[in-house]
Amino acid sequence: MYCPRLCKYAVQFCLAIQIVCGLDKVIILNPPEEPVSNHLLKVLYSCDIPAIVQLECVISFDTGKTSTLLLRQWTCVPGRPKVRSLKLSLPDWLVYQADWIVPDSQWVLSSVLRALLRYGGPDDSDASVLVQDVATLRPVPSLSRPHKQHQLCPAWSRQMLSLNQKTLKTQCPVENETVYLLSSIYASTGENFGITKTLRAYSSEVLEYLRLKAVSFPWCIFSIWVFVTRHCQQSKCGVLYHLDSDDNYDTPALFLTSSGHLHVQMNGESGASSAFLCTFKVPLGQWCHFSLMLRGRFRHDLVLDDTKGYFVIGGGKYMRGVEGFYGPLVYYRNRIPPHSTCEPWETTIPQRRHAAKLARLLAFKHGGREVTPASVGRALYSSSLRKLGRASSIGAVSSILPLLLQAGCLGHNQALHLSSVLYNTGLGVQKQPDKAWLLALMAAQKDSRLALLHLGHLHHQGDHGVIQDPDLAFAYYFNIAKQTSLDRLKPSAKQKFVESIYLNHEEELKLQTNENHHIFQWLKLQARNGAAEAEQAIGRMLFWGQRGVSPNIQKAVRHYERGAVRLEDPVSMYDYAIVLIQGQGVEKDIPRAVTFLKKAVEQGFAPAINALGWYYEQIEKDYERAVQLWEQADRHGSPDAAMNLGVMYSQGLYPGKAADQFTAYKYYKKSAQRGHISGALLVSEMWATGIPGHVDRHPSDAVLWAKWAAEHNGYLGSVLRKALDSYLKNDMLTSLLYYLMAAESGFAVAQFNMAYLCEQNRGGFLDPAFAARCMKRYYNLTIQSENPNTYAHIRMGDLFYEEGKDMLSAAQMYKLAALRNEPQGWYNLGVLAEEGYRLPLSVLIELGLPTLYLTDNNLLLTALYRRCRDSETTDSYLPCSLALFNVYLQSFQKDYSAILKVSSAVAVVVVATPIFFMILGVLRGRGLFLH
């Protein structure tokens, strides 16, 4: 009871002794805990000689800047200690939330009240400080501060300006310190394909300051999920690695070794690097979660500038990826992730009864020999398609789906892909997007070309609930595009040339043939009679499997040879020389090939000039002659020559010139624009990573080039050919199924044909509700492609007109068709105008008819129907002419009705007009026009 009071007296006594012994003092007696306004602050001060007392607020920001604000100052007269009471006036931006008067501030890390006693006058900055006292004020986040109650209302103009600035200003900038380098699951085939990611510098000064500060002392985490199906077949496979601007490995680099261990590599200052091997062995068939934590040093000082170069997930130019799946990859810049774990891959055991029955039948057929699971899977897939071919409606799809799933479980990737498409679209089954996505991942990981294309499309468009990610889409597209360029060097019966054939082009459908068709037989007759074009056409159809002809390389070579030897046709000589060089369908004979190439070069055939350059570069090693020939072929527009010149510049093989990646890029781009698949691949790769100082990174454009190259794949061509053949055989359900697989891979022609099949719905094999949804979805996807079929614009315009009377959208669709000289577009715009809808001025400007916006409606109708009539389409001439005559007739009746009241012409008009409108009504009702 007495101890507290005794202690209190002791403290007071010591304070008194302190004041007496040292008069130069300044003490802040009652500082606030945090920045507040109008706090009554008390400061104790004393001095031996005249001095100045200053009260300051020292504020530090997270940008590294420090600001000192002078709050108050007064003079100190020698004498006894005094206590000064004053209102603490801190700046509003430190105390309150920002509003129309209070300005916003940078993020405050700390604020300190400081009272100091110094000699000299108020303006004497060099005066020595005698004593000082400090008090720390706890900083309050800006959004947690109170609002200031202003005494005056703001002017209306100022308030509106403030509100507008708040609207335009991003309150919470999308710049997180947690970066999702991969936010989905990536199916890796274990080849040189992966995902490229780059990071930009922060626009926020605060975050950029912290990032730069951490470059030489990184404190960050990389967290990644991996599911390995097969250990690395090389010494190391890529998991995640950072490449600098010169394509050298940088911090961090994480690889999987052939033994299943993780190899971790780091770079430091002055080029120092170090690595270690984890003792942990990555298991197969389990999801493993790894966290790579960097804390400034690892045997030496680490360096990590995440905005230089790029990160690669999986495989790349210099290393293969892991066979399996990559899960979400998160880059924590200042955070600690969960620990590494491994979890089993959950699967459901399929029903195997039908598979077991088929296995027994196959074993019996092969004399009791054991059959492989792959052969059973193929048999199940074929069985399901046969059942579908005999069906008359989509109700049969639900019965074949279990067979497809069983086939997929036995390793048939096409069955997995088809099952994925069915679950995605809900064709005959209940839609299950998540299951569809997992099935697509499984097929893609096994290198299914269509599944890779499908996943690329999903992540490109963000369709069916899948995350939109251009870098992930590029990884899938680039995989199949790279294989497309390789597949074309090894033609097989499983591949067909990709042909863009629309089902509404009747003339194109009539040209489809086969070896026994009269068109093919007529071409053979023309070829025997010495027609070089016929020899070329037959050779191409047999070599690539075009226009319904089955591929037969040996027969194609005979036609190439006949055109080259008998007819001395430069195209045939070139084609024959190429197969002689590559040994396709004939024994390799380079000297004979060169003979034919030189003969074709004498006739100025550019592809032969390029091929002869290849001979001098590859066989003779005469780079100067090769470059001369390629330059000559390039001037003639050869895509291969531009591609070869790009390679020479890239590898530093161009005589007399150093390696030049930017010049190589320009040649690659030229070859891509001329239609070269490998050129498109290289351009897309350069746009995915960029060329420092020359070419910026363009992920969205890289995706488009890779997609274009991928859509030339022969396996896609095979599916399209099966769809078209089924259509020509009137097997609508099978045709729909194949077109569906191609359409869900993003191929625009297949999307149009899907919509067309659903619109026609021959025999009613589709449910009307499904058919309507299908038509709308795929016509809508078609018009978003680069060069859509104009019929899709017309039908989308009709849907806007019929379903919601959305005249503006309908007019926009018809305008797009009209701009491509589609008479139906001009006609339908005329019908809208006749029905009293005023076409927007913007539409008329694009059509080149702006002066008709405010004129008489008859003048506008005359212009629209005249352009419809003059579109050089035979089928449109009569209906467009009748519509134009109707406009003339109505104008004539309006202008001369009074004069013609008693004329005999009245009788003619009265009789002719109903007949005319009957004819026009019939024509409009036949489906070619809007009504």
PDB file of N, CA, C and O in Angstrom, residues 300-348:
ATOM      1  N   HIS A 300      25.807 -17.373 -51.776  1.00  0.00           N
ATOM      2  CA  HIS A 300      26.280 -16.068 -52.234  1.00  0.00           C
ATOM      3  C   HIS A 300      25.044 -15.179 -52.341  1.00  0.00           C
ATOM      4  O   HIS A 300      23.915 -15.626 -52.193  1.00  0.00           O
ATOM      5  N   ASP A 301      25.269 -13.904 -52.587  1.00  0.00           N
ATOM      6  CA  ASP A 301      24.150 -12.975 -52.707  1.00  0.00           C
ATOM      7  C   ASP A 301      23.370 -13.266 -53.994  1.00  0.00           C
ATOM      8  O   ASP A 301      23.940 -13.321 -55.090  1.00  0.00           O
ATOM      9  N   LEU A 302      22.063 -13.468 -53.853  1.00  0.00           N
ATOM     10  CA  LEU A 302      21.221 -13.761 -55.018  1.00  0.00           C
ATOM     11  C   LEU A 302      20.770 -12.470 -55.688  1.00  0.00           C
ATOM     12  O   LEU A 302      20.705 -11.410 -55.062  1.00  0.00           O
ATOM     13  N   VAL A 303      20.446 -12.583 -56.956  1.00  0.00           N
ATOM     14  CA  VAL A 303      19.901 -11.471 -57.730  1.00  0.00           C
ATOM     15  C   VAL A 303      18.669 -11.974 -58.479  1.00  0.00           C
ATOM     16  O   VAL A 303      18.723 -13.018 -59.135  1.00  0.00           O
ATOM     17  N   LEU A 304      17.561 -11.260 -58.351  1.00  0.00           N
ATOM     18  CA  LEU A 304      16.343 -11.610 -59.077  1.00  0.00           C
ATOM     19  C   LEU A 304      15.644 -10.323 -59.515  1.00  0.00           C
ATOM     20  O   LEU A 304      15.065  -9.616 -58.689  1.00  0.00           O
ATOM     21  N   ASP A 305      15.730 -10.032 -60.811  1.00  0.00           N
ATOM     22  CA  ASP A 305      14.962  -8.931 -61.398  1.00  0.00           C
ATOM     23  C   ASP A 305      13.885  -9.573 -62.260  1.00  0.00           C
ATOM     24  O   ASP A 305      14.148 -10.018 -63.380  1.00  0.00           O
ATOM     25  N   ASP A 306      12.679  -9.662 -61.732  1.00  0.00           N
ATOM     26  CA  ASP A 306      11.635 -10.426 -62.407  1.00  0.00           C
ATOM     27  C   ASP A 306      11.057  -9.729 -63.639  1.00  0.00           C
ATOM     28  O   ASP A 306      10.221 -10.306 -64.337  1.00  0.00           O
ATOM     29  N   THR A 307      11.472  -8.482 -63.921  1.00  0.00           N
ATOM     30  CA  THR A 307      10.986  -7.800 -65.123  1.00  0.00           C
ATOM     31  C   THR A 307      11.943  -7.964 -66.296  1.00  0.00           C
ATOM     32  O   THR A 307      11.636  -7.544 -67.409  1.00  0.00           O
ATOM     33  N   LYS A 308      13.106  -8.534 -66.082  1.00  0.00           N
ATOM     34  CA  LYS A 308      14.058  -8.781 -67.157  1.00  0.00           C
ATOM     35  C   LYS A 308      13.892 -10.197 -67.672  1.00  0.00           C
ATOM     36  O   LYS A 308      13.788 -11.147 -66.894  1.00  0.00           O
ATOM     37  N   GLY A 309      13.864 -10.345 -68.993  1.00  0.00           N
ATOM     38  CA  GLY A 309      13.688 -11.673 -69.562  1.00  0.00           C
ATOM     39  C   GLY A 309      12.279 -12.181 -69.377  1.00  0.00           C
ATOM     40  O   GLY A 309      11.317 -11.416 -69.361  1.00  0.00           O
ATOM     41  N   TYR A 310      12.150 -13.492 -69.182  1.00  0.00           N
ATOM     42  CA  TYR A 310      10.824 -14.101 -69.075  1.00  0.00           C
ATOM     43  C   TYR A 310      10.914 -15.413 -68.309  1.00  0.00           C
ATOM     44  O   TYR A 310      11.991 -16.016 -68.186  1.00  0.00           O
ATOM     45  N   PHE A 311       9.775 -15.839 -67.772  1.00  0.00           N
ATOM     46  CA  PHE A 311       9.659 -17.116 -67.071  1.00  0.00           C
ATOM     47  C   PHE A 311       9.071 -18.158 -68.019  1.00  0.00           C
ATOM     48  O   PHE A 311       8.213 -17.833 -68.846  1.00  0.00           O
ATOM     49  N   VAL A 312       9.516 -19.394 -67.887  1.00  0.00           N
ATOM     50  CA  VAL A 312       9.000 -20.498 -68.688  1.00  0.00           C
ATOM     51  C   VAL A 312       8.476 -21.573 -67.752  1.00  0.00           C
ATOM     52  O   VAL A 312       9.174 -21.998 -66.820  1.00  0.00           O
ATOM     53  N   ILE A 313       7.250 -21.998 -68.001  1.00  0.00           N
ATOM     54  CA  ILE A 313       6.656 -23.113 -67.257  1.00  0.00           C
ATOM     55  C   ILE A 313       6.604 -24.304 -68.204  1.00  0.00           C
ATOM     56  O   ILE A 313       5.930 -24.266 -69.226  1.00  0.00           O
ATOM     57  N   GLY A 314       7.346 -25.359 -67.887  1.00  0.00           N
ATOM     58  CA  GLY A 314       7.379 -26.534 -68.755  1.00  0.00           C
ATOM     59  C   GLY A 314       8.545 -26.490 -69.714  1.00  0.00           C
ATOM     60  O   GLY A 314       9.658 -26.103 -69.365  1.00  0.00           O
ATOM     61  N   GLY A 315       8.291 -26.888 -70.957  1.00  0.00           N
ATOM     62  CA  GLY A 315       9.347 -26.954 -71.961  1.00  0.00           C
ATOM     63  C   GLY A 315       9.519 -25.652 -72.706  1.00  0.00           C
ATOM     64  O   GLY A 315       8.665 -24.769 -72.672  1.00  0.00           O
ATOM     65  N   GLY A 316      10.634 -25.523 -73.396  1.00  0.00           N
ATOM     66  CA  GLY A 316      10.921 -24.334 -74.186  1.00  0.00           C
ATOM     67  C   GLY A 316      11.910 -24.655 -75.280  1.00  0.00           C
ATOM     68  O   GLY A 316      12.122 -25.819 -75.647  1.00  0.00           O
ATOM     69  N   LYS A 317      12.550 -23.625 -75.809  1.00  0.00           N
ATOM     70  CA  LYS A 317      13.481 -23.809 -76.914  1.00  0.00           C
ATOM     71  C   LYS A 317      14.662 -24.694 -76.531  1.00  0.00           C
ATOM     72  O   LYS A 317      15.199 -25.417 -77.373  1.00  0.00           O
ATOM     73  N   TYR A 318      15.068 -24.631 -75.272  1.00  0.00           N
ATOM     74  CA  TYR A 318      16.309 -25.283 -74.873  1.00  0.00           C
ATOM     75  C   TYR A 318      16.103 -26.524 -74.003  1.00  0.00           C
ATOM     76  O   TYR A 318      17.081 -27.176 -73.656  1.00  0.00           O
ATOM     77  N   MET A 319      14.884 -26.816 -73.665  1.00  0.00           N
ATOM     78  CA  MET A 319      14.663 -27.934 -72.739  1.00  0.00           C
ATOM     79  C   MET A 319      13.246 -28.469 -72.877  1.00  0.00           C
ATOM     80  O   MET A 319      12.310 -27.718 -73.125  1.00  0.00           O
ATOM     81  N   ARG A 320      13.127 -29.783 -72.729  1.00  0.00           N
ATOM     82  CA  ARG A 320      11.804 -30.405 -72.734  1.00  0.00           C
ATOM     83  C   ARG A 320      11.103 -30.177 -71.399  1.00  0.00           C
ATOM     84  O   ARG A 320      11.748 -29.952 -70.380  1.00  0.00           O
ATOM     85  N   GLY A 321       9.774 -30.263 -71.434  1.00  0.00           N
ATOM     86  CA  GLY A 321       9.009 -30.158 -70.208  1.00  0.00           C
ATOM     87  C   GLY A 321       8.791 -31.513 -69.571  1.00  0.00           C
ATOM     88  O   GLY A 321       9.238 -32.550 -70.070  1.00  0.00           O
ATOM     89  N   VAL A 322       8.098 -31.518 -68.462  1.00  0.00           N
ATOM     90  CA  VAL A 322       7.767 -32.743 -67.740  1.00  0.00           C
ATOM     91  C   VAL A 322       6.516 -33.356 -68.364  1.00  0.00           C
ATOM     92  O   VAL A 322       5.581 -32.643 -68.733  1.00  0.00           O
ATOM     93  N   GLU A 323       6.481 -34.653 -68.506  1.00  0.00           N
ATOM     94  CA  GLU A 323       5.274 -35.336 -68.969  1.00  0.00           C
ATOM     95  C   GLU A 323       4.289 -35.412 -67.813  1.00  0.00           C
ATOM     96  O   GLU A 323       4.564 -36.030 -66.788  1.00  0.00           O
ATOM     97  N   GLY A 324       3.149 -34.758 -67.987  1.00  0.00           N
ATOM     98  CA  GLY A 324       2.146 -34.743 -66.924  1.00  0.00           C
ATOM     99  C   GLY A 324       1.352 -33.459 -66.948  1.00  0.00           C
ATOM    100  O   GLY A 324       1.003 -32.952 -68.018  1.00  0.00           O
ATOM    101  N   PHE A 325       1.097 -32.915 -65.783  1.00  0.00           N
ATOM    102  CA  PHE A 325       0.247 -31.724 -65.667  1.00  0.00           C
ATOM    103  C   PHE A 325       0.901 -30.718 -64.719  1.00  0.00           C
ATOM    104  O   PHE A 325       1.496 -31.093 -63.713  1.00  0.00           O
ATOM    105  N   TYR A 326       0.771 -29.459 -65.079  1.00  0.00           N
ATOM    106  CA  TYR A 326       1.197 -28.371 -64.215  1.00  0.00           C
ATOM    107  C   TYR A 326      -0.046 -27.716 -63.643  1.00  0.00           C
ATOM    108  O   TYR A 326      -0.962 -27.355 -64.396  1.00  0.00           O
ATOM    109  N   GLY A 327      -0.064 -27.571 -62.315  1.00  0.00           N
ATOM    110  CA  GLY A 327      -1.206 -26.931 -61.672  1.00  0.00           C
ATOM    111  C   GLY A 327      -0.951 -25.452 -61.464  1.00  0.00           C
ATOM    112  O   GLY A 327      -0.018 -24.881 -62.035  1.00  0.00           O
ATOM    113  N   PRO A 328      -1.752 -24.797 -60.660  1.00  0.00           N
ATOM    114  CA  PRO A 328      -1.565 -23.360 -60.431  1.00  0.00           C
ATOM    115  C   PRO A 328      -0.153 -23.040 -59.941  1.00  0.00           C
ATOM    116  O   PRO A 328       0.398 -23.733 -59.087  1.00  0.00           O
ATOM    117  N   LEU A 329       0.414 -21.981 -60.502  1.00  0.00           N
ATOM    118  CA  LEU A 329       1.748 -21.521 -60.116  1.00  0.00           C
ATOM    119  C   LEU A 329       1.621 -20.083 -59.636  1.00  0.00           C
ATOM    120  O   LEU A 329       1.210 -19.203 -60.391  1.00  0.00           O
ATOM    121  N   VAL A 330       1.971 -19.866 -58.375  1.00  0.00           N
ATOM    122  CA  VAL A 330       1.811 -18.551 -57.765  1.00  0.00           C
ATOM    123  C   VAL A 330       3.188 -18.016 -57.369  1.00  0.00           C
ATOM    124  O   VAL A 330       4.000 -18.736 -56.776  1.00  0.00           O
ATOM    125  N   TYR A 331       3.418 -16.760 -57.710  1.00  0.00           N
ATOM    126  CA  TYR A 331       4.659 -16.079 -57.343  1.00  0.00           C
ATOM    127  C   TYR A 331       4.331 -15.095 -56.223  1.00  0.00           C
ATOM    128  O   TYR A 331       3.700 -14.080 -56.429  1.00  0.00           O
ATOM    129  N   TYR A 332       4.739 -15.453 -54.984  1.00  0.00           N
ATOM    130  CA  TYR A 332       4.525 -14.597 -53.815  1.00  0.00           C
ATOM    131  C   TYR A 332       5.763 -13.715 -53.644  1.00  0.00           C
ATOM    132  O   TYR A 332       6.839 -14.222 -53.336  1.00  0.00           O
ATOM    133  N   ARG A 333       5.602 -12.430 -53.780  1.00  0.00           N
ATOM    134  CA  ARG A 333       6.780 -11.563 -53.703  1.00  0.00           C
ATOM    135  C   ARG A 333       7.213 -11.286 -52.263  1.00  0.00           C
ATOM    136  O   ARG A 333       8.389 -11.042 -52.021  1.00  0.00           O
ATOM    137  N   ASN A 334       6.278 -11.291 -51.317  1.00  0.00           N
ATOM    138  CA  ASN A 334       6.642 -11.008 -49.921  1.00  0.00           C
ATOM    139  C   ASN A 334       5.890 -11.912 -48.965  1.00  0.00           C
ATOM    140  O   ASN A 334       5.615 -11.521 -47.845  1.00  0.00           O
ATOM    141  N   ARG A 335       5.542 -13.088 -49.402  1.00  0.00           N
ATOM    142  CA  ARG A 335       4.666 -13.897 -48.545  1.00  0.00           C
ATOM    143  C   ARG A 335       5.217 -15.307 -48.384  1.00  0.00           C
ATOM    144  O   ARG A 335       6.028 -15.773 -49.175  1.00  0.00           O
ATOM    145  N   ILE A 336       4.708 -15.992 -47.391  1.00  0.00           N
ATOM    146  CA  ILE A 336       5.123 -17.357 -47.104  1.00  0.00           C
ATOM    147  C   ILE A 336       4.007 -18.307 -47.512  1.00  0.00           C
ATOM    148  O   ILE A 336       2.866 -18.156 -47.076  1.00  0.00           O
ATOM    149  N   PRO A 337       4.285 -19.297 -48.374  1.00  0.00           N
ATOM    150  CA  PRO A 337       3.248 -20.219 -48.838  1.00  0.00           C
ATOM    151  C   PRO A 337       3.118 -21.436 -47.935  1.00  0.00           C
ATOM    152  O   PRO A 337       3.902 -21.606 -47.004  1.00  0.00           O
ATOM    153  N   PRO A 338       2.155 -22.292 -48.223  1.00  0.00           N
ATOM    154  CA  PRO A 338       2.046 -23.552 -47.473  1.00  0.00           C
ATOM    155  C   PRO A 338       3.188 -24.495 -47.815  1.00  0.00           C
ATOM    156  O   PRO A 338       3.925 -24.275 -48.762  1.00  0.00           O
ATOM    157  N   HIS A 339       3.319 -25.572 -47.010  1.00  0.00           N
ATOM    158  CA  HIS A 339       4.406 -26.523 -47.205  1.00  0.00           C
ATOM    159  C   HIS A 339       4.129 -27.412 -48.410  1.00  0.00           C
ATOM    160  O   HIS A 339       3.010 -27.546 -48.875  1.00  0.00           O
ATOM    161  N   SER A 340       5.194 -28.038 -48.932  1.00  0.00           N
ATOM    162  CA  SER A 340       5.067 -28.953 -50.066  1.00  0.00           C
ATOM    163  C   SER A 340       4.345 -30.219 -49.632  1.00  0.00           C
ATOM    164  O   SER A 340       4.628 -30.782 -48.586  1.00  0.00           O
ATOM    165  N   THR A 341       3.432 -30.647 -50.456  1.00  0.00           N
ATOM    166  CA  THR A 341       2.682 -31.872 -50.161  1.00  0.00           C
ATOM    167  C   THR A 341       2.460 -32.635 -51.445  1.00  0.00           C
ATOM    168  O   THR A 341       2.591 -32.108 -52.533  1.00  0.00           O
ATOM    169  N   CYS A 342       2.118 -33.889 -51.326  1.00  0.00           N
ATOM    170  CA  CYS A 342       1.744 -34.716 -52.478  1.00  0.00           C
ATOM    171  C   CYS A 342       0.424 -35.395 -52.172  1.00  0.00           C
ATOM    172  O   CYS A 342       0.197 -35.857 -51.052  1.00  0.00           O
ATOM    173  N   GLU A 343      -0.444 -35.427 -53.171  1.00  0.00           N
ATOM    174  CA  GLU A 343      -1.764 -36.011 -52.999  1.00  0.00           C
ATOM    175  C   GLU A 343      -2.060 -36.955 -54.146  1.00  0.00           C
ATOM    176  O   GLU A 343      -1.618 -36.734 -55.272  1.00  0.00           O
ATOM    177  N   PRO A 344      -2.804 -38.033 -53.903  1.00  0.00           N
ATOM    178  CA  PRO A 344      -3.112 -38.984 -54.983  1.00  0.00           C
ATOM    179  C   PRO A 344      -4.069 -38.373 -55.993  1.00  0.00           C
ATOM    180  O   PRO A 344      -4.893 -37.541 -55.660  1.00  0.00           O
ATOM    181  N   TRP A 345      -3.924 -38.788 -57.237  1.00  0.00           N
ATOM    182  CA  TRP A 345      -4.831 -38.371 -58.317  1.00  0.00           C
ATOM    183  C   TRP A 345      -6.097 -39.199 -58.212  1.00  0.00           C
ATOM    184  O   TRP A 345      -6.077 -40.407 -58.335  1.00  0.00           O
ATOM    185  N   GLU A 346      -7.210 -38.526 -57.993  1.00  0.00           N
ATOM    186  CA  GLU A 346      -8.462 -39.234 -57.780  1.00  0.00           C
ATOM    187  C   GLU A 346      -9.102 -39.577 -59.122  1.00  0.00           C
ATOM    188  O   GLU A 346      -9.283 -38.732 -59.977  1.00  0.00           O
ATOM    189  N   THR A 347      -9.428 -40.827 -59.309  1.00  0.00           N
ATOM    190  CA  THR A 347     -10.095 -41.271 -60.533  1.00  0.00           C
ATOM    191  C   THR A 347     -11.222 -42.212 -60.151  1.00  0.00           C
ATOM    192  O   THR A 347     -11.228 -42.821 -59.088  1.00  0.00           O
ATOM    193  N   THR A 348     -12.180 -42.316 -61.045  1.00  0.00           N
ATOM    194  CA  THR A 348     -13.263 -43.280 -60.840  1.00  0.00           C
ATOM    195  C   THR A 348     -13.043 -44.455 -61.766  1.00  0.00           C
ATOM    196  O   THR A 348     -12.596 -44.299 -62.899  1.00  0.00           O
TER     197      THR A 348
END
